[in-house]
Structures are given as C-alpha cells and as structure tokens.
CSV table of C-alpha atoms in Angstrom, one decimal:
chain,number,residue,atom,x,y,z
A,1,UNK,CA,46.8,27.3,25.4
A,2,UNK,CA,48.4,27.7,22.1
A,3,UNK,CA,47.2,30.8,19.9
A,4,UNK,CA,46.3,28.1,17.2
A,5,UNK,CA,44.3,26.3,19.4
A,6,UNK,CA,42.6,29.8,20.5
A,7,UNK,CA,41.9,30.9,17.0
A,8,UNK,CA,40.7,26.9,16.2
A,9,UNK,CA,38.2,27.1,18.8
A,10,UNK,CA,36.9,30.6,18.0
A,11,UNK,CA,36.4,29.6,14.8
A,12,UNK,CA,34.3,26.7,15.5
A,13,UNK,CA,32.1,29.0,18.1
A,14,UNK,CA,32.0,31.4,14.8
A,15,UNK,CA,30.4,28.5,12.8
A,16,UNK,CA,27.8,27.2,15.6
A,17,UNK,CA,26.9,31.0,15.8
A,18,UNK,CA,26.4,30.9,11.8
A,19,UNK,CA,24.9,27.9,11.7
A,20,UNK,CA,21.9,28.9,14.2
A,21,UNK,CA,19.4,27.0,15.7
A,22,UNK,CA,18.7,24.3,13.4
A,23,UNK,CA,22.6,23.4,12.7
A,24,UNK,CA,23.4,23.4,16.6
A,25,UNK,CA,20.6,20.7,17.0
A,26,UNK,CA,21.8,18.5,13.8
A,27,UNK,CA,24.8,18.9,15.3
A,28,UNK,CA,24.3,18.0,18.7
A,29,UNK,CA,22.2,14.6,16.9
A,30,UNK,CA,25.3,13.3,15.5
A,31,UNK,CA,27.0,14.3,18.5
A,32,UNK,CA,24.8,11.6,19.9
A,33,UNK,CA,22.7,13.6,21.8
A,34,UNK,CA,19.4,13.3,21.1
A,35,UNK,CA,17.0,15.0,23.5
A,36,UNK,CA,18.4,18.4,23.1
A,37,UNK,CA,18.5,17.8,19.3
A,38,UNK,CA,14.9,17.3,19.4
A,39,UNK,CA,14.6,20.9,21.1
A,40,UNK,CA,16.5,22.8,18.6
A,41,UNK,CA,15.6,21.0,15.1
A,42,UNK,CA,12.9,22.6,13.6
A,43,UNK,CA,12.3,20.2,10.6
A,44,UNK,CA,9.9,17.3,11.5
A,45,UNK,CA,11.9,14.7,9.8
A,46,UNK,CA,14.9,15.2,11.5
A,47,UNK,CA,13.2,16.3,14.6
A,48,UNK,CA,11.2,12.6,14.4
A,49,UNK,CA,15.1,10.8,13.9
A,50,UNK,CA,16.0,12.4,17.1
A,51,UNK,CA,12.6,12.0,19.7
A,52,UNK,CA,13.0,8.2,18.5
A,53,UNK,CA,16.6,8.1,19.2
A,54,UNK,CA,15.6,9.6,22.3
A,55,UNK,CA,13.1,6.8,23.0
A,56,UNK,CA,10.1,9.2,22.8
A,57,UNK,CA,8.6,7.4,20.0
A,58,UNK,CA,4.7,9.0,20.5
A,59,UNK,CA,6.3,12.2,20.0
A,60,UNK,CA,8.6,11.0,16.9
A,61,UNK,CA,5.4,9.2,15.8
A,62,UNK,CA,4.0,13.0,15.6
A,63,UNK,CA,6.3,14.5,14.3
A,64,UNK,CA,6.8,11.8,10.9
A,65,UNK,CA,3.0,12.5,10.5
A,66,UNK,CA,4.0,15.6,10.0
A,67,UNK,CA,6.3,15.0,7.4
A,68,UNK,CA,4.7,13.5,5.1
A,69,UNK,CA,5.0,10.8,3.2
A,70,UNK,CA,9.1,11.8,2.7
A,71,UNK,CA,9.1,9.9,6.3
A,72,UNK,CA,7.2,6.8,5.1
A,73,UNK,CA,9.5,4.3,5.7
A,74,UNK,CA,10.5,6.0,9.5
A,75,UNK,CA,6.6,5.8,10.0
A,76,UNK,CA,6.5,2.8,9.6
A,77,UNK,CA,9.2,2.1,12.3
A,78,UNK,CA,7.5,5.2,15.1
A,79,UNK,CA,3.9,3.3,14.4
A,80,UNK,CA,5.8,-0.5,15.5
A,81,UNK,CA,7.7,1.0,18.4
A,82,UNK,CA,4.4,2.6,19.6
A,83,UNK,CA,2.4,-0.6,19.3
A,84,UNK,CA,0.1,0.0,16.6
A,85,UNK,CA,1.4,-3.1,13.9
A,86,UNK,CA,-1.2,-3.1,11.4
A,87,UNK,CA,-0.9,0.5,10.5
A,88,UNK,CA,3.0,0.3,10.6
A,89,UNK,CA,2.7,-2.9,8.3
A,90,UNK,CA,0.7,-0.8,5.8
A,91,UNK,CA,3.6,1.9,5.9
A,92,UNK,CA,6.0,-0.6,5.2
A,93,UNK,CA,3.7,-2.1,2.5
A,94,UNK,CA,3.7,1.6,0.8
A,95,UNK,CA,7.3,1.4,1.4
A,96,UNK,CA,7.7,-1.4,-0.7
A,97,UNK,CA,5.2,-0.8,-3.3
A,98,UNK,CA,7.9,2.5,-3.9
A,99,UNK,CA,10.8,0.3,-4.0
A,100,UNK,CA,10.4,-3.6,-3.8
A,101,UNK,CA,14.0,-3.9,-3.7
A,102,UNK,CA,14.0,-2.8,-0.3
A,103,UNK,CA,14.8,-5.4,1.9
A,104,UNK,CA,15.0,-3.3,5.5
A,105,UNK,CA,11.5,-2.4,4.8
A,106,UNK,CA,10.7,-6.2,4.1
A,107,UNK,CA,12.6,-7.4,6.9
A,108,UNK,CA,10.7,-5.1,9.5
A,109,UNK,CA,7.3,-5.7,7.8
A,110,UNK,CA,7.7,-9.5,8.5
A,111,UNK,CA,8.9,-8.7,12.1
A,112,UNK,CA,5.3,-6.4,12.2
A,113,UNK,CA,3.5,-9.0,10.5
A,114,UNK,CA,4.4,-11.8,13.2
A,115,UNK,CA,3.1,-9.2,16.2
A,116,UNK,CA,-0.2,-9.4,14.3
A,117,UNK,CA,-2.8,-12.1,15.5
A,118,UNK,CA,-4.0,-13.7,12.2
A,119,UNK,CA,-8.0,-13.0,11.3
A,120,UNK,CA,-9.4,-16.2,11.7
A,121,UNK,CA,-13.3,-17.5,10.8
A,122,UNK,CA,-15.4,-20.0,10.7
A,123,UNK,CA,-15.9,-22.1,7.3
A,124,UNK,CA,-19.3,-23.2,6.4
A,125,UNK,CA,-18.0,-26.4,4.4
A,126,UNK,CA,-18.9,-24.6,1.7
A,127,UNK,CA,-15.5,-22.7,1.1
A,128,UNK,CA,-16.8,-19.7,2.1
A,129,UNK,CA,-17.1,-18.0,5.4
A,130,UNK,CA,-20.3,-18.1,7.5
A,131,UNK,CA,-22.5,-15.4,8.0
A,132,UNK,CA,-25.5,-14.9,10.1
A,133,UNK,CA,-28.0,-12.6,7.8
A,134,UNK,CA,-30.0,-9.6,10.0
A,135,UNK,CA,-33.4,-9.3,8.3
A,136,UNK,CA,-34.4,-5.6,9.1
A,137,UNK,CA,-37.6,-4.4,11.0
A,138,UNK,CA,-39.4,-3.6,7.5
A,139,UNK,CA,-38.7,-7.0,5.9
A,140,UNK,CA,-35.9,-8.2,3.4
A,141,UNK,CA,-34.5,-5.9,1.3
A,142,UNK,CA,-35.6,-7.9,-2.2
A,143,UNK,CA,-37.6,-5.7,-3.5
A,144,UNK,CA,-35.3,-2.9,-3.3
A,145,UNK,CA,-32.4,-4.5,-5.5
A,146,UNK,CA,-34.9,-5.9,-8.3
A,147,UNK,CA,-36.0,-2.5,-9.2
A,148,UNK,CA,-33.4,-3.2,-12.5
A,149,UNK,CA,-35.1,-6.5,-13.4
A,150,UNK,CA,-31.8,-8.6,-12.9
A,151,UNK,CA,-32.2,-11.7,-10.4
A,152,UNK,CA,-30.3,-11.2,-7.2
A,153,UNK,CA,-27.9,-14.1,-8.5
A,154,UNK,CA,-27.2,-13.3,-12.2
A,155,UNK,CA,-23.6,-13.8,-12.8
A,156,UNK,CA,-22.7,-15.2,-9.2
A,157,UNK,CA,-24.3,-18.6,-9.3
A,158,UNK,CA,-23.3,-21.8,-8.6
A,159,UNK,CA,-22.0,-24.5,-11.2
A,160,UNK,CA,-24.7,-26.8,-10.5
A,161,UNK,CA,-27.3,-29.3,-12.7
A,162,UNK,CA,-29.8,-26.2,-13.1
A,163,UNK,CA,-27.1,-24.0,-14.2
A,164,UNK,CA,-25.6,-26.4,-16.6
A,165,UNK,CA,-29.0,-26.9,-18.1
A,166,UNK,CA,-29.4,-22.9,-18.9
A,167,UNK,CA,-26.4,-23.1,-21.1
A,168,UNK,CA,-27.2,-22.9,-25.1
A,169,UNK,CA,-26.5,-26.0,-26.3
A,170,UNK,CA,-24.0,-24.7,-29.1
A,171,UNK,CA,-20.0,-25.9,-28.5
A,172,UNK,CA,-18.8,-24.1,-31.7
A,173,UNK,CA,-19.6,-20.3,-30.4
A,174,UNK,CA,-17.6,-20.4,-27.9
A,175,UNK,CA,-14.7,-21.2,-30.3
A,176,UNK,CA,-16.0,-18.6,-33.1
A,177,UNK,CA,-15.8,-15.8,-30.8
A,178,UNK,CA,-12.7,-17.2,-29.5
A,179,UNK,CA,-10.5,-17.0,-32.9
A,180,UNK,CA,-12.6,-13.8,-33.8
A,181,UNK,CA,-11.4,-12.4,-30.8
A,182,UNK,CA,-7.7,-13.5,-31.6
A,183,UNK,CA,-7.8,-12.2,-34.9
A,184,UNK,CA,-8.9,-8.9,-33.9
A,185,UNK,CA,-6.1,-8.8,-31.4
A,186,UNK,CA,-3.4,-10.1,-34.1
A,187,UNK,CA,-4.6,-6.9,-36.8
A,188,UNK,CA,-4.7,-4.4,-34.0
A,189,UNK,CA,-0.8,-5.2,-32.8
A,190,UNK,CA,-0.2,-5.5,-36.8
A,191,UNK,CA,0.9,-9.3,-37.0
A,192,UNK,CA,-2.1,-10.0,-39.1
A,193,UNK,CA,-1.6,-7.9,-42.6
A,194,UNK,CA,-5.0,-6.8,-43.5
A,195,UNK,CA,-7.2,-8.8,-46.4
A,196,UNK,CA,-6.2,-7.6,-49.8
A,197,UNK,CA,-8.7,-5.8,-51.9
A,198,UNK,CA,-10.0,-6.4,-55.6
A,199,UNK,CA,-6.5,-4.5,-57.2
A,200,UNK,CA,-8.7,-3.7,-60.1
C-alpha cells in the first residue's frame, strides 16, 4: 500500500472518530445500511427514515411520533405501511393543508383513501339518514331543552304549507334590508362617498 493511500484512509478513520455516534449511523444510512443506522442515530427523524428502510415500520411509526409534526408527511407513510389508513389519510390531509402543491402527499392519500371501505347508510327517502331514537328510562328528554322557551324546531324546520303560512306577508322587506345591507357594505369599503351635509 501506497503511503497516500495510508494517510487517505487514516484520515477518513480520523473523521468517523470526529464525527461520533450520530455521523457513523447517517453515514452507514446512505451507505445503504439501514439496521445498524437505526442503532446509532439518535434523532427520531432520521432514526424513523432508517427503521422504515429497514422494514420495521411499528418501530419507525414510534419514532415519527416522536418527532413531531416536522415528520408529518413520513407519518403519514409509517401509519399506511402499518395498516392503520384512516389515520395516515388524516396525516396526509395535514400534509396538504401545509402545502396543497404537494402532489406525493396527494398521490399516497388517494392510494390510502382506496384501502378505506366507504361509510355507507341507510336513506330514509327523506334525504337524510335513518335513525332509530332510544327514549331513556326517565322519559324523553323535552322538557329539559325547552327550559329557554324556544321550540325544539325553531330555525331547522321543513319548507312545508304550515311553514309557508308563518311567513309575514310583506315581499318588499326582504328587499329593504337587502339594499340597506348593500349600502352599508359599499360606505364601509369606501365606494359609497358619504351624504353631503347642509355647507351652510
């Protein structure tokens, strides 16, 4: 061996010595080994990149937890390869709320979102889903949610005849407050100069 290629490879044993721990294992990850990376990287992020290049992905599932949301998007990846899609769907939703330009993150939250079985119910014919009401041992609750005087309907009744006959009869006020409402709008952004006074 040449002296150069002595002093060469004493000074790359100088620099894994100076490096420690942490820059052997970093090292050894883009070396392309993962599983000793994993046992020598002390940072959770990086530590997670190697257990899932290692194909422990519980363990790199961990270890992202730990890291916060800095490891949303590799979350999101650890949470699909251990089976649990509609949490990794909502870390790939946060992902995109971030950025919506990301398309990786799109791309794998469609691959989630097809591992999903849909939520499906039963219609009532009424548009809305069926439910089957539980009246409690003491009695319907009625009583209780009338204490403020308001019916249990008001504001989230049906368009129907008795409905349209409560109206006010009066097809001009809706229109008043309408422009009132429009001219309010107009002086508050400053379109609408404001009504000139008596100059004298």
């Amino acid at each position: 061996m040449t002296r150069a290629a002595l002093i060469l490879i004493g000074c790359a044993l100088l620099a894994l010595a100076l490096a420690g721990r942490e820059g052997i294992g970093k090292l050894a990850l883009v070396a392309g080994l993962p599983g000793p990376a994993a046992r020598l990287i002390e940072d959770p992020q990086i530590r997670g990149v190697a257990l899932y290049r290692a194909g422990d992905h519980a363990a790199a599932d961990l270890a992202f937890r730990e890291a916060g949301r800095s490891a949303t998007y590799n979350r999101g990846l650890s949470l699909a390869a251990t089976g649990n899609y509609p949490l990794a769907r909502a870390y790939f939703d946060a992902v995109l709320f971030a950025n919506p330009a990301d398309s990786e993150a799109r791309d794998n939250r469609a691959v989630v979102d097809a591992l999903i079985p849909p939520v499906v119910g039963k219609g009532n014919e009424a548009g809305r889903i069926a439910v089957t009401p539980v009246t409690p041992p003491d009695g319907p609750p009625v009583e209780k949610f009338n204490v403020l005087g308001k019916p249990l309907d008001a504001g989230r009744r049906v368009a129907d005849a008795a409905w349209l006959a409560a109206l006010p009869d009066d097809p001009g006020e809706f229109l008043r407050l309408r422009l009132a409402d429009e001219h309010l709008r107009r002086l508050s952004i400053g379109l609408t100069p404001p009504e000139e006074g008596d100059p004298w």
